[in-house]
Amino acid sequence: MKELMEIVKELSFVRIGGSAEEKKAAELIMGEVNRAAQEAGREDIWGKYETFRIPDAKVSKCSVHAAGREIPCAPFLQSGNIDRECELVYLDEASEIDFAGVGDLEGKVVLLNKLADENVYKRLAEHKAAAFMVMQGKYYFSAEEASMYPRRLREHFMRNGAIPGFAIPAADALWLVREEVEKVHLTLEQENTEPESQNITAVIEGTDLKEESIVLTAHYDSVPVGTGSWDNATGTAALLAIFRHFAAHPARRTLRFVWCGSEELGLLGSKAYVEQHRELLEKIVFCFNFDMCGTVLGANKIIVTGEKELQTFAEQYCKITGYSAEFGVGVHSSDSAPFCDNEIPALGLSRETVTASIHTIHDLMPTLSEKAICRNVEFAVRMIGDVANAAVVPVKKGMPEETKKELDKYFHRDKDKEQDKNKEQDKNKEQDKDKSGK
């Protein structure tokens, strides 16, 4: 098998979910998986492609013009089409108070500081906004430095309807508001598509406790800017090294390796795997996820999603092995989340640094090293081996109630559940009223 940083380098190109480049990356991973199996003399663990469809859009036109000036922009995919001049409205944090006095927004485009909350999008829909623009980066960033790229409008937003959306640099947003520009001409022409993405899977059957299995995940796609070297060519390479080790030294429990496609589009690969393998979920007892590692500067991090005993186990394990790590507790916004949503406890192993940024043009090779990624891999191999070979898995399946609520919120079910709860309470009140009236 190649050196880990050589694999990271080979994968360091834009590889958006559903693209030909993502497929190229998948083929590189498949080649390494099968090479590792061959080196271990294992004809039973060859890699496999598992395909799934993803929501996307093909954009033919996207532009923003104001006061004789063309503003750099990127579209929100699947957000609809527009070609018209709109009155510009800026709404600070777009809170309920900000919306209170604006009235009908028909024919108007709303400039937002950010769009992270479904409630904001819902208010845009309720006030009939013609479009929205979101600023990105710092006021001193160039358009390139702002790292703008097309983003897909997520499903929980879309349930409120499609509103054409654009990202623009913060520098241009500042100019629009400072100069009190009143009109903006917006053009967005796109067609919704459903390209194919793929997971790469490989299974190393356990020696004697094969009915129980552990799933190991890492995503290999990237956003459309930078080269995705840290996020997540490093996790991809780390998982390949772990696969190579266990191909030669199988554990007592079955290990299921999944290199996930289209994570950056909303964990689509891991969600697809869970849906395609419902019959396995009862037998999967643990999940290890690898999302970003190998930085020269920084700190190791372990994200714990599960019962309190999982955090205690991980903390004590680090003390025993001398592995320094910061701990986070809760839902990891990565490929472990769909497994946790099915009561499977998970540890997310990564390495973070403040000297680099993901999802920007600066996610490149110079912050990484072979030595650093090898340290992360060595710890992971040791920990996975001890869990996979344990007489009894050291943590039980299941999620604490608070984590279940966090998962509901993360997967945007919390509002639906609250509505269902309110309906049930109203129904019970009506039934009680009927009974008391008889």
mmCIF file of N, CA and C in Angstrom, residues 75-82 86 99 105 107-110 112 115 118-134 151-154 157-166 186 188 190:
data_model
loop_
_atom_site.group_PDB
_atom_site.id
_atom_site.type_symbol
_atom_site.label_atom_id
_atom_site.label_comp_id
_atom_site.label_asym_id
_atom_site.label_seq_id
_atom_site.Cartn_x
_atom_site.Cartn_y
_atom_site.Cartn_z
ATOM 1 N N PRO A 75 -25.073 30.081 -6.938
ATOM 2 C CA PRO A 75 -26.493 29.777 -6.730
ATOM 3 C C PRO A 75 -26.740 28.793 -5.596
ATOM 4 N N PHE A 76 -27.949 28.830 -5.058
ATOM 5 C CA PHE A 76 -28.451 27.747 -4.227
ATOM 6 C C PHE A 76 -29.162 26.777 -5.166
ATOM 7 N N LEU A 77 -28.652 25.558 -5.223
ATOM 8 C CA LEU A 77 -29.186 24.570 -6.151
ATOM 9 C C LEU A 77 -30.568 24.105 -5.719
ATOM 10 N N GLN A 78 -31.398 23.824 -6.695
ATOM 11 C CA GLN A 78 -32.777 23.367 -6.507
ATOM 12 C C GLN A 78 -33.649 24.426 -5.816
ATOM 13 N N SER A 79 -33.230 25.689 -5.900
ATOM 14 C CA SER A 79 -34.003 26.758 -5.257
ATOM 15 C C SER A 79 -34.972 27.446 -6.210
ATOM 16 N N GLY A 80 -35.006 27.019 -7.478
ATOM 17 C CA GLY A 80 -35.927 27.636 -8.433
ATOM 18 C C GLY A 80 -35.226 28.579 -9.400
ATOM 19 N N ASN A 81 -36.021 29.273 -10.209
ATOM 20 C CA ASN A 81 -35.509 30.159 -11.259
ATOM 21 C C ASN A 81 -36.059 31.570 -11.104
ATOM 22 N N ILE A 82 -35.295 32.547 -11.616
ATOM 23 C CA ILE A 82 -35.735 33.938 -11.582
ATOM 24 C C ILE A 82 -34.981 34.721 -12.652
ATOM 25 N N CYS A 86 -35.385 43.301 -8.758
ATOM 26 C CA CYS A 86 -36.062 43.238 -7.457
ATOM 27 C C CYS A 86 -35.621 44.398 -6.566
ATOM 28 N N PHE A 99 -38.639 40.791 10.700
ATOM 29 C CA PHE A 99 -39.676 40.582 9.693
ATOM 30 C C PHE A 99 -40.980 41.306 10.031
ATOM 31 N N LEU A 105 -43.258 40.829 0.885
ATOM 32 C CA LEU A 105 -41.957 40.946 0.217
ATOM 33 C C LEU A 105 -42.025 40.523 -1.250
ATOM 34 N N GLY A 107 -41.806 40.498 -4.993
ATOM 35 C CA GLY A 107 -41.020 41.336 -5.882
ATOM 36 C C GLY A 107 -39.758 41.891 -5.247
ATOM 37 N N LYS A 108 -39.431 41.415 -4.039
ATOM 38 C CA LYS A 108 -38.247 41.920 -3.330
ATOM 39 C C LYS A 108 -37.267 40.788 -3.044
ATOM 40 N N VAL A 109 -35.971 41.141 -3.040
ATOM 41 C CA VAL A 109 -34.937 40.192 -2.669
ATOM 42 C C VAL A 109 -34.422 40.584 -1.289
ATOM 43 N N VAL A 110 -34.295 39.599 -0.406
ATOM 44 C CA VAL A 110 -33.864 39.850 0.966
ATOM 45 C C VAL A 110 -32.392 39.464 1.110
ATOM 46 N N LEU A 112 -29.383 38.562 3.513
ATOM 47 C CA LEU A 112 -29.245 37.966 4.838
ATOM 48 C C LEU A 112 -27.775 37.851 5.231
ATOM 49 N N LEU A 115 -27.948 31.984 6.499
ATOM 50 C CA LEU A 115 -29.194 31.220 6.385
ATOM 51 C C LEU A 115 -28.943 29.829 6.964
ATOM 52 N N GLU A 118 -34.184 27.175 9.640
ATOM 53 C CA GLU A 118 -35.367 26.961 8.813
ATOM 54 C C GLU A 118 -36.433 28.026 9.069
ATOM 55 N N ASN A 119 -36.502 28.540 10.305
ATOM 56 C CA ASN A 119 -37.498 29.559 10.622
ATOM 57 C C ASN A 119 -37.315 30.807 9.765
ATOM 58 N N VAL A 120 -36.050 31.160 9.492
ATOM 59 C CA VAL A 120 -35.776 32.311 8.633
ATOM 60 C C VAL A 120 -36.313 32.055 7.232
ATOM 61 N N TYR A 121 -36.017 30.863 6.704
ATOM 62 C CA TYR A 121 -36.491 30.520 5.367
ATOM 63 C C TYR A 121 -38.013 30.480 5.327
ATOM 64 N N LYS A 122 -38.604 29.966 6.384
ATOM 65 C CA LYS A 122 -40.061 29.900 6.453
ATOM 66 C C LYS A 122 -40.660 31.303 6.422
ATOM 67 N N ARG A 123 -40.018 32.240 7.116
ATOM 68 C CA ARG A 123 -40.509 33.631 7.105
ATOM 69 C C ARG A 123 -40.388 34.234 5.705
ATOM 70 N N LEU A 124 -39.308 33.906 5.012
ATOM 71 C CA LEU A 124 -39.167 34.377 3.628
ATOM 72 C C LEU A 124 -40.333 33.884 2.782
ATOM 73 N N ALA A 125 -40.690 32.611 2.960
ATOM 74 C CA ALA A 125 -41.796 32.029 2.195
ATOM 75 C C ALA A 125 -43.123 32.654 2.577
ATOM 76 N N GLU A 126 -43.352 32.822 3.860
ATOM 77 C CA GLU A 126 -44.619 33.385 4.330
ATOM 78 C C GLU A 126 -44.816 34.824 3.866
ATOM 79 N N HIS A 127 -43.705 35.573 3.767
ATOM 80 C CA HIS A 127 -43.792 36.964 3.306
ATOM 81 C C HIS A 127 -43.635 37.083 1.791
ATOM 82 N N LYS A 128 -43.583 35.928 1.109
ATOM 83 C CA LYS A 128 -43.577 35.863 -0.352
ATOM 84 C C LYS A 128 -42.377 36.565 -0.990
ATOM 85 N N ALA A 129 -41.196 36.405 -0.391
ATOM 86 C CA ALA A 129 -39.982 36.989 -0.960
ATOM 87 C C ALA A 129 -39.726 36.415 -2.350
ATOM 88 N N ALA A 130 -39.300 37.287 -3.263
ATOM 89 C CA ALA A 130 -39.016 36.836 -4.630
ATOM 90 C C ALA A 130 -37.719 36.043 -4.691
ATOM 91 N N ALA A 131 -36.768 36.390 -3.804
ATOM 92 C CA ALA A 131 -35.466 35.723 -3.788
ATOM 93 C C ALA A 131 -34.740 36.119 -2.502
ATOM 94 N N PHE A 132 -33.606 35.474 -2.264
ATOM 95 C CA PHE A 132 -32.768 35.864 -1.135
ATOM 96 C C PHE A 132 -31.303 35.814 -1.553
ATOM 97 N N MET A 133 -30.483 36.615 -0.873
ATOM 98 C CA MET A 133 -29.038 36.587 -1.049
ATOM 99 C C MET A 133 -28.393 36.440 0.325
ATOM 100 N N VAL A 134 -27.349 35.631 0.392
ATOM 101 C CA VAL A 134 -26.616 35.409 1.641
ATOM 102 C C VAL A 134 -25.180 35.852 1.437
ATOM 103 N N ARG A 151 -24.492 25.712 -3.412
ATOM 104 C CA ARG A 151 -24.964 24.881 -2.302
ATOM 105 C C ARG A 151 -26.393 24.431 -2.598
ATOM 106 N N ARG A 152 -26.661 23.190 -2.264
ATOM 107 C CA ARG A 152 -28.012 22.671 -2.482
ATOM 108 C C ARG A 152 -28.918 23.127 -1.350
ATOM 109 N N LEU A 153 -30.116 23.579 -1.698
ATOM 110 C CA LEU A 153 -31.105 23.939 -0.695
ATOM 111 C C LEU A 153 -31.636 22.649 -0.070
ATOM 112 N N ARG A 154 -31.450 22.488 1.234
ATOM 113 C CA ARG A 154 -31.755 21.230 1.912
ATOM 114 C C ARG A 154 -33.265 20.970 1.987
ATOM 115 N N PHE A 157 -35.666 22.887 4.270
ATOM 116 C CA PHE A 157 -36.020 24.215 3.773
ATOM 117 C C PHE A 157 -37.061 24.106 2.674
ATOM 118 N N MET A 158 -36.850 23.137 1.776
ATOM 119 C CA MET A 158 -37.695 22.999 0.601
ATOM 120 C C MET A 158 -39.141 22.664 0.939
ATOM 121 N N ARG A 159 -39.389 22.102 2.123
ATOM 122 C CA ARG A 159 -40.772 21.795 2.469
ATOM 123 C C ARG A 159 -41.603 23.062 2.659
ATOM 124 N N ASN A 160 -40.906 24.211 2.698
ATOM 125 C CA ASN A 160 -41.594 25.500 2.762
ATOM 126 C C ASN A 160 -41.725 26.150 1.383
ATOM 127 N N GLY A 161 -41.289 25.449 0.336
ATOM 128 C CA GLY A 161 -41.355 25.984 -1.012
ATOM 129 C C GLY A 161 -39.991 26.420 -1.515
ATOM 130 N N ALA A 162 -39.851 26.571 -2.829
ATOM 131 C CA ALA A 162 -38.580 26.961 -3.445
ATOM 132 C C ALA A 162 -38.509 28.472 -3.604
ATOM 133 N N ILE A 163 -37.423 29.073 -3.111
ATOM 134 C CA ILE A 163 -37.172 30.509 -3.259
ATOM 135 C C ILE A 163 -35.783 30.653 -3.870
ATOM 136 N N PRO A 164 -35.646 31.273 -5.042
ATOM 137 C CA PRO A 164 -34.339 31.406 -5.668
ATOM 138 C C PRO A 164 -33.331 32.073 -4.728
ATOM 139 N N GLY A 165 -32.134 31.460 -4.616
ATOM 140 C CA GLY A 165 -31.144 31.957 -3.672
ATOM 141 C C GLY A 165 -29.772 32.133 -4.294
ATOM 142 N N PHE A 166 -29.024 33.104 -3.752
ATOM 143 C CA PHE A 166 -27.683 33.423 -4.241
ATOM 144 C C PHE A 166 -26.753 33.667 -3.052
ATOM 145 N N LEU A 186 -31.620 39.959 -10.805
ATOM 146 C CA LEU A 186 -31.221 38.595 -10.508
ATOM 147 C C LEU A 186 -31.589 37.665 -11.658
ATOM 148 N N LEU A 188 -31.314 33.485 -12.474
ATOM 149 C CA LEU A 188 -30.938 32.120 -12.099
ATOM 150 C C LEU A 188 -31.778 31.160 -12.924
ATOM 151 N N GLN A 190 -31.908 27.075 -13.782
ATOM 152 C CA GLN A 190 -31.366 25.765 -13.434
ATOM 153 C C GLN A 190 -32.422 24.684 -13.641
#
